[in-house]
PDB file of C-alpha atoms in Angstrom:
ATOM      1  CA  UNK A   1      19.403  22.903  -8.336  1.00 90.00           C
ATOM      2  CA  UNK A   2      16.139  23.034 -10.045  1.00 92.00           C
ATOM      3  CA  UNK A   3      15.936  19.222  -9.931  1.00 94.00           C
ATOM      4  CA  UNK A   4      16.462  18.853  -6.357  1.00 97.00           C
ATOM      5  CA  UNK A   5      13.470  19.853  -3.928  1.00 96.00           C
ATOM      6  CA  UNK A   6      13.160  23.084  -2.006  1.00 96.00           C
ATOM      7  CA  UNK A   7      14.830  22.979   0.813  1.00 96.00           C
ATOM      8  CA  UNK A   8      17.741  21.170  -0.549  1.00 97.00           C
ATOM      9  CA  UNK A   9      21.315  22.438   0.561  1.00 96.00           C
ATOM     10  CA  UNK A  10      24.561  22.116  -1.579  1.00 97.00           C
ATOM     11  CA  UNK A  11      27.886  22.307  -0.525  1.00 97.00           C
ATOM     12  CA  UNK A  12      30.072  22.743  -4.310  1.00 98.00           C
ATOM     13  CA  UNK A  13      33.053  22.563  -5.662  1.00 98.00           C
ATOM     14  CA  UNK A  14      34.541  21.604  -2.373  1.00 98.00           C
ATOM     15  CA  UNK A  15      38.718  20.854  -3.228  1.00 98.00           C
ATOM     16  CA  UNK A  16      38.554  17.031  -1.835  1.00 98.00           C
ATOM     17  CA  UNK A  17      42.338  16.887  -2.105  1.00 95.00           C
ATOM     18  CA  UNK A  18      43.109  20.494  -0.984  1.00 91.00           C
ATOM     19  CA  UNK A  19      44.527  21.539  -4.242  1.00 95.00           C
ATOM     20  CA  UNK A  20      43.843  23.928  -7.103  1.00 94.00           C
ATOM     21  CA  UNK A  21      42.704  20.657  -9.697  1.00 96.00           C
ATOM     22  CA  UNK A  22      39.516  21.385 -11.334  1.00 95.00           C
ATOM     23  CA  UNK A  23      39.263  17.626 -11.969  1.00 98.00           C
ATOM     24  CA  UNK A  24      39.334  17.274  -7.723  1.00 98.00           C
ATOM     25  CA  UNK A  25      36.106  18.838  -6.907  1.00 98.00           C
ATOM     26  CA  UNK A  26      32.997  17.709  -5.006  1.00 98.00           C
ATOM     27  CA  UNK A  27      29.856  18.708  -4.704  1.00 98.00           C
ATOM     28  CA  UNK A  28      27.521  17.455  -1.389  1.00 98.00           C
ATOM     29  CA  UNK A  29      23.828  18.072  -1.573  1.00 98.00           C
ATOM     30  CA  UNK A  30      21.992  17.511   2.128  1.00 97.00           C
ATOM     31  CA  UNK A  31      18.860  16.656   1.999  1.00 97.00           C
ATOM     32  CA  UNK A  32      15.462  19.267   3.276  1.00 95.00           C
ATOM     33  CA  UNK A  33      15.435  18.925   7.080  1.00 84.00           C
ATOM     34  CA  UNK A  34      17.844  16.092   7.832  1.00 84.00           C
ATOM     35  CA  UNK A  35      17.901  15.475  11.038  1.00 82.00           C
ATOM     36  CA  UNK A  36      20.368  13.089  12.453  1.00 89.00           C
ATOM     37  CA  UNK A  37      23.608  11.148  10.941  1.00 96.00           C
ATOM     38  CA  UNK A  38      21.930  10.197   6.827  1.00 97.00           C
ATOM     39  CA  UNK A  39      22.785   7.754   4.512  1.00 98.00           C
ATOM     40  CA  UNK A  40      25.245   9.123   1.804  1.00 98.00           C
ATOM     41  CA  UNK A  41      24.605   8.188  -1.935  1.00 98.00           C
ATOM     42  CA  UNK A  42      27.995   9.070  -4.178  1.00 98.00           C
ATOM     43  CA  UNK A  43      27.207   9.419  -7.278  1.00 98.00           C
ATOM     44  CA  UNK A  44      29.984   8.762 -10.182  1.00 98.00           C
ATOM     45  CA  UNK A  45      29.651  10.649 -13.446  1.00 98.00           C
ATOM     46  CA  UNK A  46      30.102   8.831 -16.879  1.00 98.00           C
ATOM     47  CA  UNK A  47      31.376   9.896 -19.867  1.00 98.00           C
ATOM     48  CA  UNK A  48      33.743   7.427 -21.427  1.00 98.00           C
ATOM     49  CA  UNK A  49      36.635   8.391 -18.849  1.00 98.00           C
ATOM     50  CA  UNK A  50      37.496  10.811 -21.268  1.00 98.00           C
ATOM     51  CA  UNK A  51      34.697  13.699 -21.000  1.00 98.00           C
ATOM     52  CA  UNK A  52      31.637  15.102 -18.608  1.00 98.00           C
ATOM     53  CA  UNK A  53      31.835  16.282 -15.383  1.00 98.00           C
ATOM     54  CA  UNK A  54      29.971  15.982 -11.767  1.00 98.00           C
ATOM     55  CA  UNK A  55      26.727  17.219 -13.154  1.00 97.00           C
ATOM     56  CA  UNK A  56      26.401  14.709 -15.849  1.00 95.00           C
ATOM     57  CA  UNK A  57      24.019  12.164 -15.894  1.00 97.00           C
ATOM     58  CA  UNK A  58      21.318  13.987 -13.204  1.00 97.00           C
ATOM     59  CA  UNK A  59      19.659  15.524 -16.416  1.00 95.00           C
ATOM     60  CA  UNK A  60      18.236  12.264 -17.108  1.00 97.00           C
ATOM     61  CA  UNK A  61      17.976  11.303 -13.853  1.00 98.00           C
ATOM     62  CA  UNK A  62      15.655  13.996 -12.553  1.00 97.00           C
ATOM     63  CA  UNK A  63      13.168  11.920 -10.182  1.00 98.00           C
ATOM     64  CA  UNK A  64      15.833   9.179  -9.230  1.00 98.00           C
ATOM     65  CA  UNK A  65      17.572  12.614  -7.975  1.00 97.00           C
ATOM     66  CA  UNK A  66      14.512  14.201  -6.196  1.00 97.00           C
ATOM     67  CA  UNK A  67      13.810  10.527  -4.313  1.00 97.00           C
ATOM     68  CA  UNK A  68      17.000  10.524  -3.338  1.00 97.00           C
ATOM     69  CA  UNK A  69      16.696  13.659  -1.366  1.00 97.00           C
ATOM     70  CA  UNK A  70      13.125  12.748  -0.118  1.00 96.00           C
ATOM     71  CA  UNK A  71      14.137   9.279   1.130  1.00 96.00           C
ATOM     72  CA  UNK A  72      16.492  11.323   3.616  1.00 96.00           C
ATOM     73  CA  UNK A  73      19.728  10.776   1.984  1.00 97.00           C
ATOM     74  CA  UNK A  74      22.603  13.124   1.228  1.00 98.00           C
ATOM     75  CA  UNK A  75      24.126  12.953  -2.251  1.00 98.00           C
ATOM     76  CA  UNK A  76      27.712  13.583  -3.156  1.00 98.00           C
ATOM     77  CA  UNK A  77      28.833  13.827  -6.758  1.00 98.00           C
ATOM     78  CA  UNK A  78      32.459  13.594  -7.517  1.00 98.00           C
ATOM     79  CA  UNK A  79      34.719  15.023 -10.516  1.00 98.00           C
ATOM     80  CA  UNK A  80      38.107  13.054 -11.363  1.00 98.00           C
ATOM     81  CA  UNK A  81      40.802  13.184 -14.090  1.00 98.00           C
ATOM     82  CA  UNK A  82      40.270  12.200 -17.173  1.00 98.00           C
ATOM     83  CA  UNK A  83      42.134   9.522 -19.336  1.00 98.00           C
ATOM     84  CA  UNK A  84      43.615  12.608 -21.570  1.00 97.00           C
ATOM     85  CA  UNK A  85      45.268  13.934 -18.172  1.00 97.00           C
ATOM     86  CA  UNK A  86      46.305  10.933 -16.934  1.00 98.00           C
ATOM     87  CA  UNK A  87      45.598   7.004 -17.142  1.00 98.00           C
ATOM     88  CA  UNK A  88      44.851   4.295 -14.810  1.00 98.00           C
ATOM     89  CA  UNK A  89      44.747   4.281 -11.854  1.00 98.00           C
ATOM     90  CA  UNK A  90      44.379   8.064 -11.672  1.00 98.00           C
ATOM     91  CA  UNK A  91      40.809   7.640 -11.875  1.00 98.00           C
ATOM     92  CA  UNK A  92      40.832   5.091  -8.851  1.00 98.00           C
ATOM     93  CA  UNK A  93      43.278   7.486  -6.796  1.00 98.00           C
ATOM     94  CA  UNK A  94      40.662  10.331  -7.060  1.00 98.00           C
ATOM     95  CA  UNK A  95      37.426   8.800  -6.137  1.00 98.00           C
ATOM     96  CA  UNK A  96      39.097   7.196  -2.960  1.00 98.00           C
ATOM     97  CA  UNK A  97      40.498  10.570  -2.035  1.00 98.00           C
ATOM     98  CA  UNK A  98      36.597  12.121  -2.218  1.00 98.00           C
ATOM     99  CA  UNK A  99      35.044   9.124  -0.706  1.00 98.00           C
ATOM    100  CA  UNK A 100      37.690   9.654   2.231  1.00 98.00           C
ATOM    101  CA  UNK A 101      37.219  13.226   2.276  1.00 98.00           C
ATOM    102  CA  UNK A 102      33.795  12.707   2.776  1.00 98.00           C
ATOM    103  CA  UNK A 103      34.096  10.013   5.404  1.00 98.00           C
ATOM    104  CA  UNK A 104      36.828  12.198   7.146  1.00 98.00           C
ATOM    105  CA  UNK A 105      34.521  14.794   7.137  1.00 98.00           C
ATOM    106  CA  UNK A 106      30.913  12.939   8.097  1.00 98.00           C
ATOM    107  CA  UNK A 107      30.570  14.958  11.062  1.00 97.00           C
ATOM    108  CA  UNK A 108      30.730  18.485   9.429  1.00 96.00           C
ATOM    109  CA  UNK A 109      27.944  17.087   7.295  1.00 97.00           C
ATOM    110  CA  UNK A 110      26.154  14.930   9.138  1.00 97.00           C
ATOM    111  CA  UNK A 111      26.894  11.567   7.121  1.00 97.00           C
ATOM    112  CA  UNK A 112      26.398   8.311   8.995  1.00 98.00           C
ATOM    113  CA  UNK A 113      29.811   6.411   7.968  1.00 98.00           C
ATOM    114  CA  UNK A 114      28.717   3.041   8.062  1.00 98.00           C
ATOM    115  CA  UNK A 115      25.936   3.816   5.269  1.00 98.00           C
ATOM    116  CA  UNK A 116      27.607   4.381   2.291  1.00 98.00           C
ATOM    117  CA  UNK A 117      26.408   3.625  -1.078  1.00 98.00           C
ATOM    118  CA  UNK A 118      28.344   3.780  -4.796  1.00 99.00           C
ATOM    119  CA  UNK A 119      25.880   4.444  -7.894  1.00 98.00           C
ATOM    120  CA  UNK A 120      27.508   5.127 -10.901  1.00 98.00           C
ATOM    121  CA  UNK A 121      26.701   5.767 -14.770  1.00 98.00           C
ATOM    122  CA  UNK A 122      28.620   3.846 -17.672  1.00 98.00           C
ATOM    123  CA  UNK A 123      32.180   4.563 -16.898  1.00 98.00           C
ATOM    124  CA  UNK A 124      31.467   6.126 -13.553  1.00 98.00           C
ATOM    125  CA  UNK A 125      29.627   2.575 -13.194  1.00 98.00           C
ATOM    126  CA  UNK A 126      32.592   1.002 -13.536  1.00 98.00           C
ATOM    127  CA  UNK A 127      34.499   3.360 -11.382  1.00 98.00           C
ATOM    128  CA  UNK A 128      31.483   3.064  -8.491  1.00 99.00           C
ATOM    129  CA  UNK A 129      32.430  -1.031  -9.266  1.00 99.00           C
ATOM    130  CA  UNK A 130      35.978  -1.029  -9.151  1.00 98.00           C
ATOM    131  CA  UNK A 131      35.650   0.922  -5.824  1.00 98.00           C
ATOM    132  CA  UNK A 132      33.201  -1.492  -4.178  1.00 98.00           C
ATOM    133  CA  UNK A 133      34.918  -4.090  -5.382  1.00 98.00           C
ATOM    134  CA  UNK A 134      38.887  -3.364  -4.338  1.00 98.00           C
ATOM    135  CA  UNK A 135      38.333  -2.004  -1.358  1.00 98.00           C
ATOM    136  CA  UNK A 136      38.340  -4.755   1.076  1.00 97.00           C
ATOM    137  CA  UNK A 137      41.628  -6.055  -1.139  1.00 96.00           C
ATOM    138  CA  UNK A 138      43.627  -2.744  -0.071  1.00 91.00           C
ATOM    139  CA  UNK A 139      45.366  -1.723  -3.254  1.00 97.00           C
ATOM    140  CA  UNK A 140      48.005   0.502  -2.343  1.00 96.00           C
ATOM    141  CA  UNK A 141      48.130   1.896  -6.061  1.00 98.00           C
ATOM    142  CA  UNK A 142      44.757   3.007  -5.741  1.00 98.00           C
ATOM    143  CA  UNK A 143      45.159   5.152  -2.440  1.00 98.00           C
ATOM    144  CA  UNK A 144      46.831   8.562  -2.480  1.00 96.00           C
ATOM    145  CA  UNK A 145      49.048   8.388   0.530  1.00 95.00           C
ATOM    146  CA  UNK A 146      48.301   9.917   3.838  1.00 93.00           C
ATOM    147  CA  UNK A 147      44.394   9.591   2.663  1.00 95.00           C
ATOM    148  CA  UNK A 148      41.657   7.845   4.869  1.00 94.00           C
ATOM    149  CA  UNK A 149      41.190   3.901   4.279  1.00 96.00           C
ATOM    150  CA  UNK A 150      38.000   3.203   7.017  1.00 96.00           C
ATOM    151  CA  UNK A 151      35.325   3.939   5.146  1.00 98.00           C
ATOM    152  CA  UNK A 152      33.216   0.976   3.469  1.00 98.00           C
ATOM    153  CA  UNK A 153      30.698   0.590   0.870  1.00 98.00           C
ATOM    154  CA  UNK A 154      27.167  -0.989   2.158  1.00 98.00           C
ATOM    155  CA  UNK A 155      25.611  -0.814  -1.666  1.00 98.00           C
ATOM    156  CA  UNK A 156      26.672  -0.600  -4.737  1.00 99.00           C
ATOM    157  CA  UNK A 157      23.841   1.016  -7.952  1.00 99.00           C
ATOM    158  CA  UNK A 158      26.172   0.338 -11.100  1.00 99.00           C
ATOM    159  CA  UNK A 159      24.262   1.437 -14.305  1.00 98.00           C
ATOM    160  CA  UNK A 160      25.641   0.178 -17.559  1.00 98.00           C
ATOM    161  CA  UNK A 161      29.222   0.155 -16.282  1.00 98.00           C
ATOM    162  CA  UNK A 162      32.084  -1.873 -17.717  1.00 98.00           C
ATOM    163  CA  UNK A 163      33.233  -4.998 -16.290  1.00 98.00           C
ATOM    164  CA  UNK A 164      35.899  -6.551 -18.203  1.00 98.00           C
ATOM    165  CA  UNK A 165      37.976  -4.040 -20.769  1.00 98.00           C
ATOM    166  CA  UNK A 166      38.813  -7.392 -23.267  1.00 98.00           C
ATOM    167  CA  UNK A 167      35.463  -7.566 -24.313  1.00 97.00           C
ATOM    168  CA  UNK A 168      35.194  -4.240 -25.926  1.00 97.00           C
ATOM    169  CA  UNK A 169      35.212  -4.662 -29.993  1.00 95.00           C
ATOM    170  CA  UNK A 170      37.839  -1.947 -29.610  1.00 95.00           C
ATOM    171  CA  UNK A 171      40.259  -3.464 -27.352  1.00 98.00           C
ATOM    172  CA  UNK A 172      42.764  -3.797 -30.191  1.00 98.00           C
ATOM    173  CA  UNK A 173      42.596   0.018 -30.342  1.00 98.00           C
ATOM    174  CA  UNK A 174      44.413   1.990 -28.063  1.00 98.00           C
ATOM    175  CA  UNK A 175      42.799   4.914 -29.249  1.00 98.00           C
ATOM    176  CA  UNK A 176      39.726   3.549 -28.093  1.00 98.00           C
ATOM    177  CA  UNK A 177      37.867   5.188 -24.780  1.00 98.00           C
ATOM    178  CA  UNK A 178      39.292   1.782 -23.071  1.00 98.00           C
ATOM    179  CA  UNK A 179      42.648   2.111 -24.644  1.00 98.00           C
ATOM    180  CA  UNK A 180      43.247   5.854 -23.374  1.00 98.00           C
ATOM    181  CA  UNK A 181      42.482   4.770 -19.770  1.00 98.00           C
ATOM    182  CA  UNK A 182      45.219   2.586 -19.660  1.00 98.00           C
ATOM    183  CA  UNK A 183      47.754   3.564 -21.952  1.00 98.00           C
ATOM    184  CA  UNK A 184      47.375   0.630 -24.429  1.00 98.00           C
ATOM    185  CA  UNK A 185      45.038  -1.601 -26.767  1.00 98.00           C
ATOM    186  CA  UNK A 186      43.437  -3.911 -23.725  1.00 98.00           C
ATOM    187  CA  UNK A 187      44.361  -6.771 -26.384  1.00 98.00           C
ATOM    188  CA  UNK A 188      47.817  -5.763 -26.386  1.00 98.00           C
ATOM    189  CA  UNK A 189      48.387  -5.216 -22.441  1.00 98.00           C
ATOM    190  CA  UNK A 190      46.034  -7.839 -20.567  1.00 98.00           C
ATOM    191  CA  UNK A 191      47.841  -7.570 -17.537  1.00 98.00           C
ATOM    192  CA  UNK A 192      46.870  -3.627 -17.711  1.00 98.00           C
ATOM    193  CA  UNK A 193      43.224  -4.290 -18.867  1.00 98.00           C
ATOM    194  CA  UNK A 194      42.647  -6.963 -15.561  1.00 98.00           C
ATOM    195  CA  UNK A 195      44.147  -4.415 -12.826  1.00 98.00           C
ATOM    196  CA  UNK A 196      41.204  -1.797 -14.020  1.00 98.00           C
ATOM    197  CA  UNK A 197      38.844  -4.369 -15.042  1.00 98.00           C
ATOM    198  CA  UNK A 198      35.867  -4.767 -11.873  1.00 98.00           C
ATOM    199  CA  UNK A 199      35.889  -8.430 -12.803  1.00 98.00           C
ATOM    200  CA  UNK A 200      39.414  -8.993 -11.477  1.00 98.00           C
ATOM    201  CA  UNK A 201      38.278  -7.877  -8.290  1.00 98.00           C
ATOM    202  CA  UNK A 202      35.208  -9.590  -7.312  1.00 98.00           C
ATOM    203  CA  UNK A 203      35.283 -12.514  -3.941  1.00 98.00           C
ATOM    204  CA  UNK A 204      32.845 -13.278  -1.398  1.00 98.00           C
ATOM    205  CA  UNK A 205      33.326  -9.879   1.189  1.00 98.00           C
ATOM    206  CA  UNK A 206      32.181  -7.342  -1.503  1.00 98.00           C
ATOM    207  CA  UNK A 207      29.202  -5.549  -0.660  1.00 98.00           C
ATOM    208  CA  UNK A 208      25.848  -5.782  -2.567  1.00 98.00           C
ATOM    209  CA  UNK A 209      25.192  -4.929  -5.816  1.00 99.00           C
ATOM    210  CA  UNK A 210      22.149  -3.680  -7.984  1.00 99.00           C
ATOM    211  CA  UNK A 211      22.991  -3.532 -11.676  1.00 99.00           C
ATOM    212  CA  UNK A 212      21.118  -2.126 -14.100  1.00 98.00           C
ATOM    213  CA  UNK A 213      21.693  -2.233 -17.997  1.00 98.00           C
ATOM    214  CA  UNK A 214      19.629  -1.283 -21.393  1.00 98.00           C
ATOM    215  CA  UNK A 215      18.607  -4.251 -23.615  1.00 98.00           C
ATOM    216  CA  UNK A 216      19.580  -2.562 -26.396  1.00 98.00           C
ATOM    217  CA  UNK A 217      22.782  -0.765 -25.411  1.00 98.00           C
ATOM    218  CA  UNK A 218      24.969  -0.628 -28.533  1.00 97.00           C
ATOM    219  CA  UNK A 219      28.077   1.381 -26.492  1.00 97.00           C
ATOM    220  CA  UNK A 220      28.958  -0.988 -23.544  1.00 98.00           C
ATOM    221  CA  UNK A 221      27.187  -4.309 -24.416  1.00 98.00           C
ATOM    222  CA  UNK A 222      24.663  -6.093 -21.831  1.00 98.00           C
ATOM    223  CA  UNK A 223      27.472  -8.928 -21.631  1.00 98.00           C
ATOM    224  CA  UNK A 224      29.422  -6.751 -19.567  1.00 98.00           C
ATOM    225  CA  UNK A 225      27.142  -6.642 -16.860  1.00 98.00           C
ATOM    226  CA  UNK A 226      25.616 -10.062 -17.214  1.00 98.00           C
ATOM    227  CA  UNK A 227      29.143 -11.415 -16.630  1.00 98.00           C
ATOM    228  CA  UNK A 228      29.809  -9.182 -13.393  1.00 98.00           C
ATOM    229  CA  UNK A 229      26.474 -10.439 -12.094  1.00 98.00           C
ATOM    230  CA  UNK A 230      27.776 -13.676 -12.465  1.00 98.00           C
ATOM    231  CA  UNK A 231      30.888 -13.375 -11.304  1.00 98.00           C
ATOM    232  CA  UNK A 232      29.337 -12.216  -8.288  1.00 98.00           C
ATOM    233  CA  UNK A 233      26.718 -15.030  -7.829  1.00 98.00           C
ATOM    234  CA  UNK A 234      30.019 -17.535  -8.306  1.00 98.00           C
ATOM    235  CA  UNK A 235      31.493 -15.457  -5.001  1.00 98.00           C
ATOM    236  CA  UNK A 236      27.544 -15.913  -3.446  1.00 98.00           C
ATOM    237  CA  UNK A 237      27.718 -12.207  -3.289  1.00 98.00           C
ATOM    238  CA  UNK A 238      24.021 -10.675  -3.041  1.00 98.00           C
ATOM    239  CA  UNK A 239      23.956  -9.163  -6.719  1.00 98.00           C
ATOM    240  CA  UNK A 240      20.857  -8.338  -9.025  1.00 98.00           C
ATOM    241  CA  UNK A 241      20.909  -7.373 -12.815  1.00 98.00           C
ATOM    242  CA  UNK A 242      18.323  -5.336 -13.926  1.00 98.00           C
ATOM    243  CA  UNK A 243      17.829  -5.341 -18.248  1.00 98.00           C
ATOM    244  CA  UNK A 244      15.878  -2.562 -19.163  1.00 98.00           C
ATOM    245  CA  UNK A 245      13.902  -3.420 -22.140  1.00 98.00           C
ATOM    246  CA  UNK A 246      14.425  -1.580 -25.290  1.00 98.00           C
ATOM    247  CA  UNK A 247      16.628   1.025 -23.250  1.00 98.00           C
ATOM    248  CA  UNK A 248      19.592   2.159 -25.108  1.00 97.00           C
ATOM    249  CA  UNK A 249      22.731   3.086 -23.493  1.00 97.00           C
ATOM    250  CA  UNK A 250      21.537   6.116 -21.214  1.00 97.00           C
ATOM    251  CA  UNK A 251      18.486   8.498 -20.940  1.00 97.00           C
ATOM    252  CA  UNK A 252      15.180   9.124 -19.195  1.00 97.00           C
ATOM    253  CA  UNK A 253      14.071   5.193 -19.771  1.00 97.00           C
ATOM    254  CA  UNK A 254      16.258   4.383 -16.512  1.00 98.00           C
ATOM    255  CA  UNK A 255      14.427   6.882 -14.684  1.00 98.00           C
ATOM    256  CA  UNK A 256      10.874   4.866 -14.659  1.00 98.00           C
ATOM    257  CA  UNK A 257       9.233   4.083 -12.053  1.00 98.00           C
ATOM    258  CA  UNK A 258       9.662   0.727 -11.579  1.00 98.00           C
ATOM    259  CA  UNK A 259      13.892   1.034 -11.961  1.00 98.00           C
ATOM    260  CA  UNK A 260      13.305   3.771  -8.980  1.00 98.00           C
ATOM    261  CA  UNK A 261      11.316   1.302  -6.930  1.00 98.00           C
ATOM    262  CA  UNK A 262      14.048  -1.044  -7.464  1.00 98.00           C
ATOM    263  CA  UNK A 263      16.939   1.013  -6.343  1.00 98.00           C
ATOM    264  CA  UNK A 264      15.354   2.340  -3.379  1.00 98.00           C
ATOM    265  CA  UNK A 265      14.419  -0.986  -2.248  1.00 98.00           C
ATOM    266  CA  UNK A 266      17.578  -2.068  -2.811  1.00 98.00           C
ATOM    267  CA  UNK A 267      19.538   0.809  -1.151  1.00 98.00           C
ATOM    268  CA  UNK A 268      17.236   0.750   2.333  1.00 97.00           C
ATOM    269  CA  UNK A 269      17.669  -2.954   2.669  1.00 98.00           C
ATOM    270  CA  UNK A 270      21.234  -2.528   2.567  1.00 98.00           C
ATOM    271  CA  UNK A 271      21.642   1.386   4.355  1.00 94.00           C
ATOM    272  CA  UNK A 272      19.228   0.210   7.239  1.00 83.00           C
TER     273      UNK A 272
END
């Protein structure tokens, strides 16, 4: 809490599927003396798919994290199961049962459900993109049943997030962080690697994107995200990539100043 400004109430480790899972907790931080329905910002933790947890990536993130409660905007960050408990889609079933927990529950904290925004960090990018992205196609395999479907995304922040699982120089490994999410070498099972790829997903009534990506990122290459910002200009979706220069794959270089003008910008032209 030391990151967040005084004032700053947090609801945590809130069961958004009303079971015992560790892996299918929440946390919701309100922002000092909200007053009316706020924007929510749900924030999607990275770690390979395989590791990390609802706390990760906010260490970095420090003044991206204080802005966000200053600008008036609640924050929820999300835990789901890893790839070593179980493989694609799992991943995709648990961040649509928090996002409709939360929209189910708006009221209780004050969330305004037609401003909701996705920003997520390196797999949680692609997690926070393969949410924005399938959600106006209604995948049935990516929806617990009996679970909430009318919320939307307004905005989606996807830093350093995969786009297309073929690409990876270890997509003939299924031991690979890519390989354990699905089950299989992405090489060897295509038709696996498109259903949880964000590219396979993309057409012209996804919501906005801001994508943001280190020049010198040697764990998820810059190609990833310079082909999902095309994909989306093909589609004539409003989409803009962001390469940070010299940045590596994560770390306090994406917290500057100038990347936090950008995403605030971006987020209250699109959570008006």
């Amino acid at each position: 809490m030391n990151i967040f400004p005084e004032g700053t109430m947090l609801h945590g480790n809130i069961p958004y599927q009303y079971d015992t899972l560790k892996k299918h907790l929440l946390d919701i931080y309100l922002p000092p003396n909200a007053t009316g329905k706020v924007p929510l910002v749900i924030w999607v933790h990275g770690g390979g798919w395989l590791s990390n947890d609802k706390y990760a990536d906010m260490s970095y993130m420090k003044e991206t994290i204080a802005e966000i409660m200053r600008k008036g905007y609640a924050l929820a960050s999300i835990d789901y199961r890893f790839s070593t408990q179980a493989t694609f889609p799992a991943q995709m079933l648990d961040c649509n049962s928090a996002v409709s927990y939360l929209y189910e529950n708006a009221s209780k904290f004050g969330f305004d459900t037609d401003r909701f925004a996705l920003m997520g960090f390196s797999a949680g990018g692609h997690l926070a993109a393969m949410l924005g992205l399938s959600k106006n196609q209604d995948v049935k395999e990516f929806f617990m049943p009996g679970t909430s479907k009318k919320f939307a995304f307004k905005a989606v922040v996807d830093f350093y997030g995969p786009a297309d699982l073929t690409l990876f120089p270890g997509a003939v490994d299924a031991k690979s962080p890519e390989g354990l999410l699905i089950g299989a070498a992405p090489l060897n099972r295509p038709d696996l690697a498109k259903v949880a790829s964000p590219v396979s997903y993309v057409d012209e009534k996804d919501p906005p994107f801001l994508i943001i990506h280190g020049e010198k990122d040697d764990m998820v290459s810059p190609n990833q995200s310079h082909l999902l910002n095309s994909w989306l200009k093909v589609k004539g979706v409003p989409t803009e990539l962001i390469v940070v220069k010299g940045a590596p794959h994560f770390g306090a270089m994406f917290d500057a100043p100038e990347i936090r003008t950008a995403i605030f910008s971006f987020l209250e032209k699109h959570l008006k």
